[in-house]
Coordinates of C-alpha atoms and ligand atoms in Angstrom, one line a residue:
M1 CA 98.1 120.3 61.0
A2 CA 96.9 116.6 62.1
A3 CA 99.8 116.4 64.6
P4 CA 100.3 116.7 68.2
L5 CA 101.9 120.3 69.4
R6 CA 104.3 120.9 72.2
I7 CA 105.8 124.1 73.4
I8 CA 108.5 124.6 75.9
C9 CA 109.4 128.0 77.0
Y10 CA 111.1 130.0 79.6
H11 CA 110.3 133.2 81.1
P12 CA 110.5 134.8 84.4
D13 CA 106.6 135.8 84.5
G14 CA 104.3 133.0 83.9
V15 CA 101.6 135.4 82.7
V16 CA 103.7 136.6 79.6
A17 CA 104.7 132.9 78.9
D18 CA 101.1 132.0 79.1
R19 CA 100.1 134.8 76.8
A20 CA 102.7 134.1 74.6
M21 CA 101.9 130.5 74.0
A22 CA 98.1 131.4 73.5
R23 CA 98.9 133.3 71.0
A24 CA 101.1 130.9 69.3
M25 CA 98.6 128.2 69.3
A26 CA 96.0 130.8 67.8
R27 CA 98.6 131.5 65.1
I28 CA 98.9 127.8 64.4
H29 CA 95.1 127.4 64.0
Q30 CA 94.9 130.2 61.7
L31 CA 97.4 128.6 59.3
N32 CA 95.5 125.3 59.7
A33 CA 92.6 127.1 58.5
I34 CA 94.6 128.1 55.4
F35 CA 96.5 125.0 54.5
N36 CA 94.5 122.1 55.7
D37 CA 93.9 119.6 53.1
Y38 CA 91.5 117.6 54.8
D39 CA 89.0 120.6 55.4
P40 CA 87.0 121.6 52.1
T41 CA 86.7 125.1 53.4
S42 CA 90.4 125.8 53.9
E43 CA 91.9 128.5 51.6
V44 CA 93.9 126.0 49.9
R45 CA 90.8 123.6 49.0
R46 CA 88.8 126.6 47.8
L47 CA 91.7 127.9 45.6
C48 CA 91.9 124.4 44.2
E49 CA 88.4 124.4 43.3
T50 CA 89.1 127.0 40.5
A51 CA 91.6 124.8 38.9
G52 CA 91.2 124.9 35.2
T53 CA 88.6 127.3 35.3
G54 CA 90.6 130.4 34.0
K55 CA 90.0 132.2 37.1
K56 CA 92.9 133.9 39.0
V57 CA 92.4 134.2 42.8
Q58 CA 93.8 136.5 45.4
V59 CA 95.3 134.8 48.3
S60 CA 96.3 135.5 51.7
D61 CA 99.9 136.7 52.7
D62 CA 100.8 133.4 54.2
L63 CA 99.4 131.3 51.3
W64 CA 101.3 133.6 48.9
R65 CA 104.8 133.6 50.9
L66 CA 104.7 129.7 51.4
L67 CA 103.4 128.9 47.6
V68 CA 106.2 130.8 46.2
F69 CA 108.7 129.3 48.4
S70 CA 107.5 125.7 47.6
L71 CA 107.7 126.5 43.9
E72 CA 111.2 127.6 44.2
I73 CA 112.1 124.3 45.8
S74 CA 110.0 122.5 43.4
E75 CA 112.1 124.1 40.6
Q76 CA 115.6 123.5 42.3
T77 CA 114.5 119.7 42.4
A78 CA 113.5 119.7 39.2
G79 CA 110.3 118.5 40.5
A80 CA 111.5 116.0 42.9
F81 CA 109.6 117.9 45.4
D82 CA 106.4 119.1 44.0
V83 CA 103.7 121.1 45.7
T84 CA 101.1 120.3 43.2
I85 CA 101.3 116.5 44.0
G86 CA 98.0 116.7 45.8
P87 CA 96.1 114.3 43.2
I88 CA 98.4 111.4 43.6
V89 CA 98.9 111.8 47.4
R90 CA 95.0 111.6 47.6
L91 CA 95.3 108.1 45.5
W92 CA 97.9 107.0 48.1
R93 CA 95.6 107.9 50.9
R94 CA 92.8 105.9 49.6
A95 CA 95.2 103.0 48.9
R96 CA 96.3 103.3 52.6
M97 CA 93.0 102.7 53.9
A98 CA 91.7 100.2 50.9
R99 CA 94.9 98.6 51.4
E100 CA 95.3 98.0 47.8
L101 CA 96.9 99.9 44.8
P102 CA 94.6 102.0 42.8
P103 CA 94.2 100.9 38.7
A104 CA 96.9 102.3 36.8
W105 CA 94.5 104.5 34.9
R106 CA 93.7 106.6 38.2
F107 CA 97.5 107.0 38.5
D108 CA 97.6 108.5 34.7
Q109 CA 94.6 110.8 35.5
A110 CA 96.2 112.0 38.6
R111 CA 99.6 112.7 36.8
Q112 CA 97.6 115.0 34.2
A113 CA 97.1 117.1 37.2
V114 CA 100.2 117.4 38.6
G115 CA 103.1 119.8 37.8
Y116 CA 104.4 122.9 39.4
Q117 CA 104.6 124.4 36.1
F118 CA 101.1 124.8 35.9
V119 CA 101.0 127.2 38.6
R120 CA 100.8 131.0 37.4
L121 CA 101.5 133.7 39.8
Y122 CA 100.3 137.5 39.5
P123 CA 102.8 139.3 42.1
E124 CA 101.3 142.5 41.5
D125 CA 98.0 141.3 42.7
R126 CA 99.3 138.3 45.0
A127 CA 97.1 136.1 42.7
V128 CA 97.3 132.5 41.7
E129 CA 95.7 130.6 38.7
L130 CA 95.8 126.8 38.7
L131 CA 95.9 126.0 34.9
R132 CA 94.7 122.3 34.9
P133 CA 91.6 121.0 36.0
G134 CA 91.8 118.7 39.0
M135 CA 95.1 120.4 40.3
R136 CA 95.4 120.2 44.0
L137 CA 98.2 121.9 45.8
D138 CA 99.6 119.8 48.8
F139 CA 101.5 121.8 51.5
G140 CA 101.9 118.8 53.7
A141 CA 105.5 118.8 53.1
V142 CA 106.0 122.1 54.5
A143 CA 103.3 123.6 56.2
K144 CA 104.4 122.4 59.9
G145 CA 107.6 123.9 59.3
Y146 CA 105.9 127.1 58.4
A147 CA 103.8 127.2 61.2
I148 CA 106.4 126.5 63.7
D149 CA 108.5 129.6 62.3
A150 CA 105.3 131.8 62.6
A151 CA 104.6 130.5 65.9
L152 CA 108.0 130.9 67.1
Q153 CA 107.7 134.6 66.0
V154 CA 104.6 135.5 67.8
M155 CA 105.9 134.1 70.9
R156 CA 109.2 136.5 70.3
E157 CA 106.9 139.4 69.7
E158 CA 105.5 138.8 73.1
G159 CA 109.0 138.9 74.6
V160 CA 109.3 135.1 74.6
C161 CA 112.7 134.0 73.1
S162 CA 113.8 131.1 75.0
A163 CA 111.4 128.2 73.4
L164 CA 111.2 125.0 71.4
I165 CA 107.9 124.4 69.5
D166 CA 107.3 120.7 68.3
L167 CA 104.6 120.1 65.9
G168 CA 104.4 116.4 65.1
G169 CA 108.3 115.9 65.3
D170 CA 109.3 119.0 63.4
L171 CA 110.9 121.4 65.6
G172 CA 111.8 125.1 65.9
L173 CA 114.5 126.1 68.2
G174 CA 114.5 129.6 69.7
D175 CA 116.9 130.8 72.2
P176 CA 118.3 128.2 74.5
P177 CA 117.1 127.5 77.7
P178 CA 118.6 130.0 80.6
D179 CA 122.0 128.9 81.6
R180 CA 122.3 126.7 78.5
D181 CA 123.8 127.4 75.1
H182 CA 121.9 124.9 73.0
W183 CA 118.8 122.7 72.9
N184 CA 119.6 119.0 72.9
V185 CA 117.7 117.1 70.2
A186 CA 117.6 113.3 69.7
V187 CA 117.2 111.8 66.2
A188 CA 115.0 108.6 66.6
A189 CA 116.7 105.7 65.3
I190 CA 115.2 104.3 62.2
K191 CA 115.3 100.5 63.5
P192 CA 112.1 100.3 65.9
G193 CA 113.4 99.6 69.3
E194 CA 116.8 100.9 68.8
S195 CA 117.9 104.1 71.2
P196 CA 118.9 107.2 69.4
S197 CA 122.4 107.5 68.4
Y198 CA 122.6 111.3 66.9
F199 CA 121.8 114.3 68.4
V200 CA 121.5 117.9 67.3
R201 CA 122.9 120.4 69.9
R202 CA 121.7 123.7 68.5
A203 CA 119.5 127.0 69.0
R204 CA 117.8 129.3 66.7
C205 CA 117.3 126.9 64.0
G206 CA 114.8 124.3 62.4
V207 CA 115.1 120.7 62.8
A208 CA 112.8 118.4 60.6
T209 CA 112.4 114.9 60.0
S210 CA 110.7 112.9 57.1
G211 CA 110.1 109.4 56.9
D212 CA 107.7 106.6 56.7
R213 CA 107.8 105.5 60.6
Y214 CA 104.0 106.3 61.0
R215 CA 102.5 106.7 57.5
F216 CA 103.0 103.9 55.1
V217 CA 101.1 101.1 53.4
V218 CA 102.1 97.6 52.8
I219 CA 100.6 96.1 49.8
D220 CA 101.6 92.7 48.5
G221 CA 104.5 92.6 50.5
K222 CA 105.8 95.9 49.7
R223 CA 106.0 99.0 51.9
Y224 CA 105.2 102.3 50.5
S225 CA 105.7 105.7 52.1
H226 CA 103.2 108.7 52.2
I227 CA 106.2 110.5 50.5
V228 CA 105.8 110.0 46.5
D229 CA 108.0 110.2 43.7
P230 CA 106.2 112.8 41.3
R231 CA 108.2 111.3 38.6
T232 CA 106.7 108.0 39.1
G233 CA 103.6 108.5 41.0
V234 CA 104.7 105.8 43.3
G235 CA 105.4 106.1 47.2
L236 CA 108.8 105.8 47.9
T237 CA 109.8 102.0 48.9
D238 CA 113.3 102.5 50.6
Q239 CA 112.7 102.9 54.1
S240 CA 114.5 105.9 55.0
E241 CA 114.5 108.7 57.7
V242 CA 115.9 112.2 56.8
T243 CA 116.5 114.8 59.1
V244 CA 117.6 118.4 58.3
V245 CA 118.9 121.3 60.3
A246 CA 118.5 124.8 58.8
P247 CA 118.1 128.2 59.9
N248 CA 114.2 128.1 59.9
A249 CA 111.9 125.1 60.2
T250 CA 110.4 126.0 57.0
L251 CA 113.5 125.0 55.0
A252 CA 114.3 122.3 57.2
D253 CA 110.6 120.7 56.6
A254 CA 110.8 121.2 52.7
L255 CA 114.5 120.0 52.4
A256 CA 114.0 116.6 54.6
T257 CA 111.0 115.8 52.2
A258 CA 113.0 116.8 49.0
V259 CA 116.0 114.9 50.3
S260 CA 113.9 111.8 50.9
V261 CA 112.8 111.7 47.1
L262 CA 116.2 112.9 45.9
R263 CA 117.9 110.2 48.0
P264 CA 121.3 110.4 49.4
E265 CA 123.9 111.2 46.5
K266 CA 121.8 113.8 44.9
G267 CA 120.1 115.3 48.0
L268 CA 123.0 115.8 50.3
A269 CA 124.8 117.7 47.7
W270 CA 122.1 120.0 47.1
V271 CA 121.6 120.6 51.2
D272 CA 125.1 121.7 51.1
T273 CA 124.4 124.5 48.8
F274 CA 122.3 126.2 51.5
P275 CA 124.0 128.2 54.1
D276 CA 124.0 126.6 57.8
T277 CA 122.0 123.7 56.5
A278 CA 122.8 120.1 56.9
A279 CA 121.4 116.5 56.8
L280 CA 121.4 113.2 58.2
Y281 CA 120.1 110.4 55.9
L282 CA 119.3 107.0 57.5
R283 CA 118.2 104.0 55.4
L284 CA 117.2 100.8 56.9
V285 CA 118.3 97.7 54.8
G286 CA 117.3 94.7 56.2
E287 CA 118.7 94.7 59.5
H288 CA 121.3 97.2 58.7
T289 CA 121.3 101.0 59.1
E290 CA 123.1 102.8 56.3
V291 CA 124.2 106.2 57.5
Y292 CA 124.9 109.2 55.1
T293 CA 125.6 112.6 56.2
S294 CA 126.1 116.0 54.5
K295 CA 129.2 117.9 54.8
R296 CA 128.4 120.3 57.6
W297 CA 126.1 117.7 59.7
K298 CA 128.9 117.3 62.7
E299 CA 129.9 120.9 62.5
L300 CA 126.3 122.1 62.7
T301 CA 125.0 119.6 65.2
G302 CA 127.5 120.4 67.8
G303 CA 130.9 118.8 67.1
T304 CA 131.0 114.6 67.8
G305 CA 128.0 114.0 65.7
N306 CA 127.0 110.7 67.3
A307 CA 128.3 110.5 70.8
Q308 CA 126.3 111.1 74.0
P309 CA 123.6 113.3 74.6
Ligands
AMP1 P1 106.8 115.5 55.3 O1 106.3 114.4 56.6 O2 107.3 116.8 55.6 O3 108.1 114.8 54.8 O4 105.9 115.7 54.2 C1 105.1 114.7 53.6 C2 103.9 114.8 53.1 O5 104.2 116.0 52.1 C3 102.8 114.0 52.4 O6 102.0 113.4 53.3 C4 102.3 114.4 51.3 O7 101.2 115.4 51.9 C5 103.4 115.4 50.7 N1 104.2 115.1 49.7 C6 104.4 113.7 49.4 N2 105.3 113.5 48.4 C7 105.5 115.0 48.2 C8 106.7 115.3 47.1 N3 107.4 114.5 46.4 N4 106.6 116.6 47.0 C9 106.2 117.8 47.8 N5 105.2 117.1 48.6 C10 104.9 115.7 48.9
MG2 MG1 108.7 118.5 55.2

């Protein structure tokens, strides 16, 4: 997952807690072997090798479930979120290393191989066909959330319910610590050096943040995010940070990325269509932080929204 992992849990028996954490880590490693985009032997990468060949490939239960979910989000956002964005993301990865924009023809070529409509599902066989040559599925926007949910699930199976999993800043919150009725999560300020002014006080939910704080490239004085607008092929240039609270981390992760692309006007109204889900959209404009919240942000994050921890 290329992200630091932190697990916090409470259980009266340390042996039980250790076993639960070991199983959680093993589960995350297992999912990494499926979704890792940097590893040519991962299940996703092997599936992508069949793109455009007319082959349909039976996939694992995890890949199937996350693909079906991601295609649903892709449809709902009319492709602002697109799980087939891989070829364009690869171009931007190279641009980050080379610090220069790839030539326009490369974008045109990559765009030919992007489109969630070109994924054909065969539910009866749990099989997938990628219709266009060069297609690359990219689960970077959802796999962390999915891994967090899966890891919390195995910890629960081991009897450890009071747990928090932090995978690269995306969080899964299980039952709260003993004698508390919530976890307390600070949302990092978008302005470097500023202390947080937003907090999420919840339990049993997912909290995910998307933004360009760590992954961006500056070319000719313009800052491009690692999140790409599939409609233009260009990395987002508005400096934003989107935090989503949702019933699980998979949904929170997907929505945080999608809302980054959709921007506040469209994105936050869409968030309101999901039960028990809310979002905070911060945008840095010069020295000024613009703040947008979905309707239930205050209610779902513990009332006051932006006071003390
Ligand atoms: P996140 O940090 O969850 O917002 O995910 C960002 C990652 O999602 C990027 O590094 C890409 O791998 C992938 N990605 C970028 N743009 C999109 C997009 N428009 N739709 C789906 N995935 C994307
Ligand atoms: Mg995401």
